[in-house]
């Protein structure tokens, strides 16, 4: 039965989300687009705090977590996002449905393994400048779509009680397509330029997690993970055409190398396992080399990324037989991010709050998780765009002993 539920959930989320662009942000024009992955919904609902060695939920932010699993865990998640994009004079609304992650975690004694598919970044913007009412004026249209995904495999080992280490290997791949159309009022045909980049590369990360009891009930939790800088090869194609002309001009372009920066994440928390947790995470990332030949601009530069988050959860009584509400996990968090982009000398920031709940599926260790995130990114200063967003997310975490042979036939 549980396998049918898993299959149904995968098909539903994949069908709804893969047909949609993963972002509607004009800031996705730069670099490799918006960085999409923020961890599993359980951790995202705590603003990204991921310090506890959870036994029934996958922690995709630190590969050291896999050795703490006690059952095979399959998780899949998706988001319906809404945003209000505004400048000092205009505003527009946007919606999109996205696939967030699909992963499997397998316990193996002192070892644990995990593999899965995760969208890393998304490009999805439509920018218009309409001057068609003025004779001889130029109107333009910019469209972008695509992004970067990764498949990963990770292995973790429990060195001793409370102390895990782990490593991840990732293969990054994707395609970004941008279209620029210009038309002059009074001139019959406009021109179009289409740039396509096929992206690929590998990356590696490692992590460690440690927890220790400080009294009979309360423990201290810590987490550290590091991702090495890696290259992303970009095979580029540029096609220029005149609208109505069936013979486009293909311009040869060289393969470029983008550099994904190194990233360090540190977390610390205190709490009682399966009862409550309060924690904080800090993440720092280099500025990298993300500008490609088609999206470099004189008014744009990249800086180091940083994120600060606090969050936690409360679970009234996970073992209650009389109150279903007592077995629901309640989560919340606050975050502050510098996304690593400077436009018109303005550092783009993202400030938000998260809320969530983990609802158990009766008769199992599995659960359905719901989350809401609302915040603000960017600013209307310096002729820029401010995004006020609300994201609604759902994930399924299915847990079972999948690889145990039955004693009875």
XYZ file of C-alpha atoms in Angstrom, residues 181-392:
212
model
C 13.551 40.429 -29.186
C 13.803 44.044 -30.405
C 11.416 45.871 -32.712
C 11.426 49.456 -34.001
C 8.049 51.119 -34.427
C 7.438 51.640 -38.133
C 9.900 48.917 -39.197
C 8.205 45.771 -40.443
C 10.450 43.072 -38.920
C 12.159 42.859 -35.581
C 15.245 40.878 -34.623
C 15.562 38.002 -32.196
C 18.595 36.600 -30.395
C 18.406 33.203 -28.696
C 21.197 32.048 -26.380
C 21.334 28.469 -25.145
C 23.753 27.098 -22.538
C 24.104 23.385 -21.764
C 25.574 23.086 -18.248
C 27.362 20.189 -16.571
C 29.862 19.536 -13.781
C 30.586 17.568 -10.627
C 30.864 18.638 -6.991
C 31.719 17.201 -3.587
C 30.849 18.011 0.008
C 31.417 16.567 3.454
C 29.876 17.036 6.866
C 29.922 16.068 10.492
C 27.267 16.126 13.217
C 27.688 15.727 16.968
C 25.216 15.644 19.829
C 25.647 15.136 23.556
C 23.315 15.005 26.530
C 23.809 17.752 29.104
C 21.251 16.287 31.521
C 18.739 13.442 31.604
C 16.469 14.932 28.914
C 18.267 17.797 27.192
C 20.948 17.509 24.517
C 23.205 19.885 22.617
C 23.261 19.432 18.816
C 25.894 20.651 16.367
C 26.359 20.450 12.607
C 29.113 21.443 10.179
C 29.158 20.932 6.407
C 31.448 22.156 3.645
C 31.010 22.111 -0.134
C 34.111 22.464 -2.285
C 34.268 24.994 -5.099
C 33.602 23.303 -8.452
C 33.467 24.084 -12.160
C 30.350 24.140 -14.289
C 31.021 23.726 -18.011
C 28.753 25.764 -20.274
C 28.421 24.734 -23.953
C 26.952 27.791 -25.626
C 24.974 28.468 -28.807
C 23.804 31.864 -30.113
C 21.252 32.236 -32.942
C 20.285 35.599 -34.470
C 17.338 35.933 -36.820
C 15.072 38.499 -38.423
C 11.400 37.830 -37.738
C 9.827 36.326 -40.832
C 13.221 35.133 -42.150
C 13.548 31.335 -42.242
C 17.365 31.429 -42.458
C 18.774 32.290 -38.993
C 22.442 33.111 -38.431
C 24.255 30.830 -35.983
C 27.236 32.446 -34.235
C 29.879 30.018 -32.954
C 30.627 30.543 -29.266
C 33.236 28.931 -27.085
C 32.641 26.723 -24.095
C 32.885 28.785 -20.925
C 33.670 27.667 -17.405
C 31.587 28.943 -14.521
C 32.796 28.511 -10.970
C 30.410 27.441 -8.236
C 31.792 28.823 -4.953
C 32.696 26.912 -1.812
C 30.117 26.920 0.985
C 30.404 26.509 4.758
C 27.416 25.880 7.023
C 27.557 25.800 10.835
C 24.654 24.973 13.142
C 24.102 24.716 16.880
C 20.997 23.824 18.886
C 19.624 22.614 22.185
C 16.556 20.515 22.878
C 14.950 17.251 23.846
C 14.776 14.626 21.109
C 11.245 14.079 19.759
C 9.989 16.898 21.992
C 11.460 20.336 21.242
C 14.420 22.067 19.632
C 15.768 25.607 19.345
C 18.688 26.146 16.991
C 20.613 28.535 14.776
C 22.412 28.144 11.447
C 24.987 30.313 9.714
C 25.956 29.759 6.067
C 28.760 31.477 4.172
C 29.583 31.128 0.489
C 32.221 32.645 -1.795
C 31.296 34.947 -4.678
C 32.196 32.472 -7.425
C 32.349 33.258 -11.162
C 28.770 32.932 -12.386
C 28.417 35.518 -15.177
C 28.087 33.927 -18.612
C 28.669 35.619 -21.985
C 24.985 36.552 -22.405
C 24.155 37.907 -18.914
C 27.136 39.994 -17.860
C 26.396 43.664 -17.146
C 28.431 46.660 -16.065
C 26.024 47.496 -13.235
C 26.129 43.981 -11.752
C 28.713 42.203 -9.651
C 28.750 39.235 -7.298
C 29.593 39.124 -3.602
C 29.870 36.504 -0.892
C 26.586 34.873 0.100
C 25.604 34.687 3.758
C 22.576 33.468 5.668
C 21.590 33.626 9.342
C 18.642 31.622 10.630
C 17.009 30.714 13.915
C 14.229 28.190 14.300
C 12.904 25.155 16.047
C 10.026 22.753 16.605
C 7.677 21.571 19.325
C 6.082 18.119 19.508
C 3.603 17.830 22.413
C 3.632 14.007 22.767
C 4.808 11.833 19.878
C 3.642 8.635 21.652
C 0.120 9.781 22.562
C -2.638 7.203 21.929
C -5.503 9.484 22.936
C -4.769 12.789 21.178
C -3.897 12.969 17.483
C -3.158 16.713 17.779
C -0.467 15.940 20.362
C 1.453 13.984 17.704
C 1.663 16.917 15.272
C 5.046 18.645 15.049
C 4.885 22.463 14.983
C 7.789 24.368 13.386
C 8.821 28.022 12.938
C 11.855 30.102 11.987
C 13.313 33.454 10.892
C 15.989 34.075 8.245
C 18.186 36.854 6.849
C 20.095 36.328 3.577
C 22.455 38.234 1.337
C 21.898 36.338 -1.908
C 25.332 37.215 -3.349
C 24.208 39.725 -5.989
C 24.858 43.490 -6.217
C 22.837 45.477 -8.780
C 23.162 49.251 -9.161
C 25.381 49.199 -6.048
C 22.529 47.659 -4.011
C 23.182 44.361 -2.223
C 20.119 42.149 -2.756
C 18.772 40.743 0.514
C 16.067 38.228 1.417
C 14.310 38.431 4.791
C 11.583 35.968 5.718
C 9.623 33.950 8.265
C 8.563 30.312 8.082
C 5.852 28.216 9.727
C 5.100 24.526 9.344
C 3.498 21.377 10.684
C 4.313 17.692 10.419
C 1.169 15.554 10.416
C 1.648 11.817 11.148
C 0.033 9.156 8.978
C -1.830 6.812 11.366
C -0.330 3.381 11.852
C 3.158 4.270 10.604
C 6.209 6.473 11.155
C 5.395 8.309 7.924
C 4.095 11.872 7.811
C 2.876 14.692 5.606
C 4.514 18.084 6.116
C 3.018 21.481 5.365
C 4.874 24.781 5.324
C 4.378 28.456 4.573
C 7.128 30.986 3.969
C 6.614 34.694 3.543
C 9.133 37.451 3.137
C 10.714 40.172 1.048
C 13.592 40.086 -1.416
C 15.203 43.028 -3.135
C 14.298 46.704 -2.923
C 12.584 49.430 -4.930
C 15.596 51.714 -4.415
C 18.041 52.368 -7.294
C 15.389 51.475 -9.933
C 15.247 47.844 -8.748
C 12.447 45.360 -8.113
C 11.132 44.282 -4.716
C 9.560 40.850 -4.404
C 7.014 40.213 -1.645
C 6.420 36.466 -1.671
C 4.312 33.783 -0.015
C 5.265 30.140 -0.629
C 3.018 27.189 0.248
